[in-house]
XYZ file of C-alpha atoms in Angstrom:
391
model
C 21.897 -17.583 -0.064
C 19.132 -14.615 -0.929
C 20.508 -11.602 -1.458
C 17.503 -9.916 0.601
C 17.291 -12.569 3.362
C 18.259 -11.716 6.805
C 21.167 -14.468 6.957
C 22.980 -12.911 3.932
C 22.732 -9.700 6.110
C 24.218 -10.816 8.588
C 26.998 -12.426 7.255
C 27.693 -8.949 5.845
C 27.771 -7.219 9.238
C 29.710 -10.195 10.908
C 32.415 -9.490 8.152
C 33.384 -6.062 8.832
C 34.302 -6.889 11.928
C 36.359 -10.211 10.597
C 38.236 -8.175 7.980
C 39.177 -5.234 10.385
C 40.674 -7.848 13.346
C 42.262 -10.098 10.008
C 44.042 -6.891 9.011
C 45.414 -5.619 12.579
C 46.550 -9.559 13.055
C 48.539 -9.310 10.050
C 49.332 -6.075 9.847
C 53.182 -5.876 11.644
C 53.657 -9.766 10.246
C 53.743 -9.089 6.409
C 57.374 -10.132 5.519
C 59.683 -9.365 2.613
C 60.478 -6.063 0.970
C 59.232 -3.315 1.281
C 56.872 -2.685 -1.427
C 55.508 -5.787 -1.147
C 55.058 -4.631 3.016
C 53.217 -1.916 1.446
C 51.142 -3.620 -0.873
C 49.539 -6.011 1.512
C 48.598 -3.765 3.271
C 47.015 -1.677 1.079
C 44.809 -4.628 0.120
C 43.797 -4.902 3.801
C 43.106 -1.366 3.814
C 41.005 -2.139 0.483
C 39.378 -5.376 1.542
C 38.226 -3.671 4.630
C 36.341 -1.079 2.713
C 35.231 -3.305 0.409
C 33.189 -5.114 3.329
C 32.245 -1.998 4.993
C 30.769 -0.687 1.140
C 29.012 -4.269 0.503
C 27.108 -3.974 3.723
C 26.093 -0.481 3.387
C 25.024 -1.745 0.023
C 23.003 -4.526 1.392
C 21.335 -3.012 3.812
C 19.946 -0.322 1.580
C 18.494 -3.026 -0.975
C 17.022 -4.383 1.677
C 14.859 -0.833 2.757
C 14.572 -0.172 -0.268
C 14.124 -3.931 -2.502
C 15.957 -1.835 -5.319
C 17.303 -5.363 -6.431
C 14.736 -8.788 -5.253
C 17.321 -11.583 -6.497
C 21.041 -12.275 -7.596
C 20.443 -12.551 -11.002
C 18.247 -8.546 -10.731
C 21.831 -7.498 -8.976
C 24.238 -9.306 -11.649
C 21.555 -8.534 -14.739
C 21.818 -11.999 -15.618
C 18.295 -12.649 -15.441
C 16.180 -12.170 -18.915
C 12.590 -12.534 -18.616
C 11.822 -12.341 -22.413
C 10.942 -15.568 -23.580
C 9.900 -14.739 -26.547
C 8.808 -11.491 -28.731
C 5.676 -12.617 -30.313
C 3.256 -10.145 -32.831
C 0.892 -8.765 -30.507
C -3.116 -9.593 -31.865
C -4.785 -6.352 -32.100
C -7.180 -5.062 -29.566
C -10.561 -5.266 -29.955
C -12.013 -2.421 -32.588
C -14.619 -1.456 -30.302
C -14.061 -0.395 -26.641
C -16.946 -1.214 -24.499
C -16.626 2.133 -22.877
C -16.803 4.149 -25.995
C -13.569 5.427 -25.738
C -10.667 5.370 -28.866
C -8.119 2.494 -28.534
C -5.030 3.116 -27.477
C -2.042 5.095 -30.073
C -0.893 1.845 -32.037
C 2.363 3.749 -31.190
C 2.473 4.267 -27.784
C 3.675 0.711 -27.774
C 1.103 -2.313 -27.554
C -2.514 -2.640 -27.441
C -4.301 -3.923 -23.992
C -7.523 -5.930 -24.697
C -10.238 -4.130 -22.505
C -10.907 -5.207 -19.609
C -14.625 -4.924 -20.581
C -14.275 -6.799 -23.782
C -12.498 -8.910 -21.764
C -15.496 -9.883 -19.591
C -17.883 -9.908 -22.921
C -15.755 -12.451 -25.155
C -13.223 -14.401 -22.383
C -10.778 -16.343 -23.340
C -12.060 -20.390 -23.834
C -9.871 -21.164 -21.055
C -8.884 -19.478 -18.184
C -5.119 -19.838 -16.795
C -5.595 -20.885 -13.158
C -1.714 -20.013 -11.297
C -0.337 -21.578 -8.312
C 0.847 -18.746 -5.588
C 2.538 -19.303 -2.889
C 4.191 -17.103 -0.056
C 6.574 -14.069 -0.998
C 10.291 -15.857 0.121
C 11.524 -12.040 1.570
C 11.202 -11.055 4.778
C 10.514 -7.408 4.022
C 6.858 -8.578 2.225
C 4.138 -9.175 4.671
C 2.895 -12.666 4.913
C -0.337 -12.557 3.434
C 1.099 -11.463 -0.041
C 0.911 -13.893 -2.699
C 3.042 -14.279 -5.189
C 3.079 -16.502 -8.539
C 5.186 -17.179 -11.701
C 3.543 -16.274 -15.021
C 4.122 -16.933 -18.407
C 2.516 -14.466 -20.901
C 0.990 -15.690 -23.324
C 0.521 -12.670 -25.468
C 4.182 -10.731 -24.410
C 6.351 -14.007 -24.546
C 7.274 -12.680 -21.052
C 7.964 -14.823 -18.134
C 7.886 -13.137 -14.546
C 6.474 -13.154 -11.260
C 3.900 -11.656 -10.094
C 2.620 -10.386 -6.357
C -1.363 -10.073 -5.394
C -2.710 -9.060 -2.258
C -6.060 -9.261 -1.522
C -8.242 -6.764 0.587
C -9.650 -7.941 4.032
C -12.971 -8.127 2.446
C -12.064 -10.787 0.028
C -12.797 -13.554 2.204
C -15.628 -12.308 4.196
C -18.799 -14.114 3.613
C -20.555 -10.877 3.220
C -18.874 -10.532 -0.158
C -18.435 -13.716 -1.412
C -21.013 -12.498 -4.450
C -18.828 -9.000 -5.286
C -15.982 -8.861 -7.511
C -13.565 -6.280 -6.417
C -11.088 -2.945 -8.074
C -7.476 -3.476 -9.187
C -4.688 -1.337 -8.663
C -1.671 -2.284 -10.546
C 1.541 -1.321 -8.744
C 4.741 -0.561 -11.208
C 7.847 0.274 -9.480
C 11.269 2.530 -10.298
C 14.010 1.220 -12.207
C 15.518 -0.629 -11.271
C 13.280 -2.101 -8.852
C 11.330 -5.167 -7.909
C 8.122 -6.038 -7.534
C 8.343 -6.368 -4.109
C 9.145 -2.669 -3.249
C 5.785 -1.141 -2.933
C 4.865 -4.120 -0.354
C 8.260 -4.308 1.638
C 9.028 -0.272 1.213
C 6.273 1.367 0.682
C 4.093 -0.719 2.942
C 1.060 -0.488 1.017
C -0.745 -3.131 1.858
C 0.020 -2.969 5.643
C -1.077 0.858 5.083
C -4.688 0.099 3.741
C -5.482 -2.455 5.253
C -6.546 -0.540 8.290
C -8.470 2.256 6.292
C -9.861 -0.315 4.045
C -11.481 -2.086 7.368
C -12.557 1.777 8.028
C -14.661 2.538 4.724
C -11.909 4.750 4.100
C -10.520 2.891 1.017
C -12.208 0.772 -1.377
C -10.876 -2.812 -1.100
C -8.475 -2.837 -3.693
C -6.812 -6.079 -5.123
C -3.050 -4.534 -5.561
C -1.345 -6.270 -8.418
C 2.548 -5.779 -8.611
C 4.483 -7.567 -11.334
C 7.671 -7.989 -12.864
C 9.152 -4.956 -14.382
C 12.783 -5.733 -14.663
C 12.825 -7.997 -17.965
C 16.305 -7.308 -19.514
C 18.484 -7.015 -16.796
C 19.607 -4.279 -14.580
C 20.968 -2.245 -17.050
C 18.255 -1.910 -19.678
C 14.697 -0.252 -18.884
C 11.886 -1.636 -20.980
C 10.191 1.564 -20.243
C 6.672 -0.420 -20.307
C 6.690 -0.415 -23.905
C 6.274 -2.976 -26.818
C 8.897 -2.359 -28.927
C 9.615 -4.541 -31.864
C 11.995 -7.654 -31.645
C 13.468 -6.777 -28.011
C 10.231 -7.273 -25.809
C 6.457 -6.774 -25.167
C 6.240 -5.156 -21.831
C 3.193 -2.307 -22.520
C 1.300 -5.992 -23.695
C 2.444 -8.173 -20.904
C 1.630 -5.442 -18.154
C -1.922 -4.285 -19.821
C -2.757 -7.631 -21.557
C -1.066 -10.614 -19.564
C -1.081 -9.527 -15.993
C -4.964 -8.058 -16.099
C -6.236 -11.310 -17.557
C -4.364 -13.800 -15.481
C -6.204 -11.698 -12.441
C -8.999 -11.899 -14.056
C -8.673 -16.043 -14.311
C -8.067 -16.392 -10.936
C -9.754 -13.781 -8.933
C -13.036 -12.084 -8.243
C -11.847 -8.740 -9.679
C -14.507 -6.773 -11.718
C -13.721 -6.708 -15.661
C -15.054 -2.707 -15.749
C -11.892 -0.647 -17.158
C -14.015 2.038 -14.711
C -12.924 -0.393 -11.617
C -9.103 -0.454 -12.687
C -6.172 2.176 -12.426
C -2.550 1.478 -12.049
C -0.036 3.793 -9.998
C 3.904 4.292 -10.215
C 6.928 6.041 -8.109
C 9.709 7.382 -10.423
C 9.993 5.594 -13.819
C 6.944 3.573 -12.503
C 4.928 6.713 -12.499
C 6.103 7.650 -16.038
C 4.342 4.105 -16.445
C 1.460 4.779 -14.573
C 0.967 7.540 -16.499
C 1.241 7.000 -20.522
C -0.137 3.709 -19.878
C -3.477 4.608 -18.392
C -3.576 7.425 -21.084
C -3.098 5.200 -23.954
C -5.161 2.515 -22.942
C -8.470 4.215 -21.327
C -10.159 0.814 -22.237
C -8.028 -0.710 -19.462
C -7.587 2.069 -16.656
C -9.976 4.553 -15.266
C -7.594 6.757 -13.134
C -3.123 6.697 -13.090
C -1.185 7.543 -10.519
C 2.081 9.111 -11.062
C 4.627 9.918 -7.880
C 7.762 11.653 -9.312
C 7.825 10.868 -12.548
C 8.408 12.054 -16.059
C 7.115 12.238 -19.711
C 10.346 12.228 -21.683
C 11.377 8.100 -21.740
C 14.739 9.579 -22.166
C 15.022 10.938 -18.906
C 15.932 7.237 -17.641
C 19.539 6.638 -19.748
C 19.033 3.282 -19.296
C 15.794 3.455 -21.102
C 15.617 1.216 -24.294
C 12.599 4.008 -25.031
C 14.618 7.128 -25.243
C 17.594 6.080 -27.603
C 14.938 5.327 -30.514
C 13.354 9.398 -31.431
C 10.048 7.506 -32.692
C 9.364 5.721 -29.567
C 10.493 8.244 -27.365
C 8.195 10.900 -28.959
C 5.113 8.617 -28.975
C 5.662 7.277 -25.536
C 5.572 10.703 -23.602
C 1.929 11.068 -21.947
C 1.961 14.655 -23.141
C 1.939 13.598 -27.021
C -0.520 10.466 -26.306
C -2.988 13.414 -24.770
C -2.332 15.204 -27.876
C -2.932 12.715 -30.380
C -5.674 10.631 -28.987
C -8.843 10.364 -31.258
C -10.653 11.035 -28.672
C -9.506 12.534 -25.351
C -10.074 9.707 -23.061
C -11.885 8.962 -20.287
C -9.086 8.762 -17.590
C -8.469 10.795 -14.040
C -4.576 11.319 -13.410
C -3.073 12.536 -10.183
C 0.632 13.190 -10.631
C 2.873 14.485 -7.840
C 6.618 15.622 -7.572
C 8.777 18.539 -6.357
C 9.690 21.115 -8.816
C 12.513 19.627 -11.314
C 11.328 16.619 -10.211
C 8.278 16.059 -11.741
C 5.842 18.505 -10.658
C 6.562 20.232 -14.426
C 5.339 17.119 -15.920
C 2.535 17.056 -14.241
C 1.816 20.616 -15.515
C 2.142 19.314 -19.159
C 0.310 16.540 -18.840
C -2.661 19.105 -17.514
C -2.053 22.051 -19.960
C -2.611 19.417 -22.528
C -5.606 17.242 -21.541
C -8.737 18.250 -22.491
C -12.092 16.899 -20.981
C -12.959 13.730 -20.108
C -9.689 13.518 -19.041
C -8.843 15.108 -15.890
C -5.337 15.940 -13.913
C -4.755 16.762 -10.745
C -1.020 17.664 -9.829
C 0.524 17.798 -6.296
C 3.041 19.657 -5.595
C 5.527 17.545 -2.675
C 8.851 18.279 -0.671
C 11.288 16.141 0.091
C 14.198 14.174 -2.273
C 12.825 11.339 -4.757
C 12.738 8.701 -2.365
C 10.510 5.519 -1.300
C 10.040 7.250 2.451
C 8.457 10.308 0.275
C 6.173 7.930 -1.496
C 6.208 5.857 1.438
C 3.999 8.478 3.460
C 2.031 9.722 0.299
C -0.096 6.207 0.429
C -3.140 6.702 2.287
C -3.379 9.952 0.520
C -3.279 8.725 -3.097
C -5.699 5.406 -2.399
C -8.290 7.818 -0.904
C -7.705 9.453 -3.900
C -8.720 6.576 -6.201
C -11.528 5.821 -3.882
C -13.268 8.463 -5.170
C -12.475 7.829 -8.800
C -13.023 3.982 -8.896
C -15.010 3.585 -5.843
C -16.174 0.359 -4.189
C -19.688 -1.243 -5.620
């Protein structure tokens, strides 16, 4: 049964119920002495609870897709086929601008040099409908196998209302990538965050350029290690498979325009901290970031394999990849968060950039939750409109 589907749901709510009139039935029957009278019924009292807890529990994954399967809730599921050496990136960016800090943790082919030397043979993926409720129907979703990260995970692409029309049949179209929290699934920002029902409307209105949004897989060691988005060395390739894998496979099978200038990628909580160092280290991928309540210091996620090794952790904070870029790059941030929550980070990030790059930090109320980012949508895509704006 799936753990998000409305019939596991249910069965949850129907039990409550179940376990309360089980325990009142046998309540005054329990025989024999009396601690073992006293006993039983402590485990009703205790099984009751339990089924109360579990349905609280499931109904908050479900707002919230904080877990998309059994084996994300059990951390059985590894998504790390293999840990291959990563080929070097290109030497020379199209857009002029210094490859990313070998160690921020992977190199991402440019999406430009992408375009100028493809690959002899493009992947083509079967999708198929998103089996959750929560996503919208016109979602697709599709099971890749990276052939650069030795990472194997799905991944979810919707495509604007413009896509089909015969009016554009000749344009190729901006990417968004979508990283969510930790834990989280790739689902979220579709079934909680309601992007894609949210720009739709605004994209039919001019308002928003008609964005293919691109979530995959970030969950790739089970639910209690974060990959942090990073390459690092004989555990897995996750900077390469989200910068490298996932960009070329969209490439293969969509009409998205190669231009790093027509991609950006965006991020709530340790997705922002995502968002961020990755569109900073690889400015021959991503034009703009996104970062909603997030953070520079890996280490502020304990479950972060990042932040328990000091060389990684120092090289993947956004503040030292400003720092010790070559060249600053080319690359518009917008970060947003509360004060302690963020909004600081967003502060370093700007008192250390230095022109091209820009950074534009929002200050927000409200706890670190999904119906925070939730609302901050429209916002943030009009935003990127006028950063990486339709052709």
């Amino acid at each position: 049964m799936q753990l998000t589907g409305t019939p596991f749901l249910l069965c949850t709510v129907l039990l409550v119920p179940v376990s309360i009139a089980v325990a009142m039935w046998y309540w005054g029957r329990v025989k024999g002495p009396g601690p073992v009278r006293v006993l039983s019924r402590l485990a009703m009292i205790v099984f009751c609870q339990a089924t109360a807890v579990v349905m609280v529990f499931v109904m908050v994954n479900n707002a919230n897709l904080i877990y998309g399967n059994w084996d994300d809730l059990l951390g059985t599921g590894n998504h790390v086929r293999a840990v291959p050496p990563v080929p070097p990136e290109p030497a020379a960016p199209a857009s002029g601008q210094s490859a990313a800090p070998a160690a921020a943790g992977g190199g991402g082919a440019p999406a430009s040099d992408a375009a100028a030397h493809p690959p002899a043979n493009k992947v083509q993926q079967a999708f198929r409908s998103v089996d959750d409720p929560k996503v919208p129907g016109d979602v697709r979703k599709t099971d890749l196998k990276g052939a650069l990260s030795g990472v194997d995970g799905e991944v979810l692409v919707w495509l604007p209302p413009q896509y089909d029309d015969p009016a554009f049949k000749d344009k190729k179209f901006p990417v968004v990538e979508l990283i969510p929290g930790y834990p989280g699934s790739s689902s979220t920002w579709y079934g909680t965050l309601k992007v894609s029902e949210q720009l739709k409307p605004l994209m039919q209105q001019g308002k928003v350029a008609p964005f293919i949004l691109v979530s995959p897989r970030t969950l790739l060691l089970g639910n209690r290690v974060d990959a942090g988005c990073t390459d690092v060395p004989g555990k897995v390739n996750a900077d390469t498979w989200l910068t490298r894998d996932v960009p070329q496979m969209i490439l293969d099978n969509f009409r998205a325009d190669p231009s790093a200038d027509r991609w950006a990628i965006a991020g709530y909580s340790a997705g922002a901290h995502c968002a961020a160092k990755l569109s900073l280290a690889h400015p021959n991928r991503y034009r703009a970031g996104v970062s909603l309540s997030g953070y520079n210091d890996p280490a502020t996620e304990k479950d972060s394999l990042v932040g328990k090794d000091p060389a990684l952790r120092e090289a993947n904070n956004p503040v030292t990849i400003v720092k010790g870029a070559a060249q600053p790059p080319k690359v518009a941030l917008y970060v947003s968060g509360n004060k302690g929550d963020g909004y600081e980070d967003g502060q370093a990030i700007a008192a250390a950039a230095k022109a091209p790059t820009t950074v534009q930090v929002v200050e927000t109320t409200g706890p670190h939750s999904s119906d925070v980012w939730k609302d901050m949508v429209p916002g943030v895509f009009e935003w990127l409109t006028g950063v990486v704006p339709a052709q």
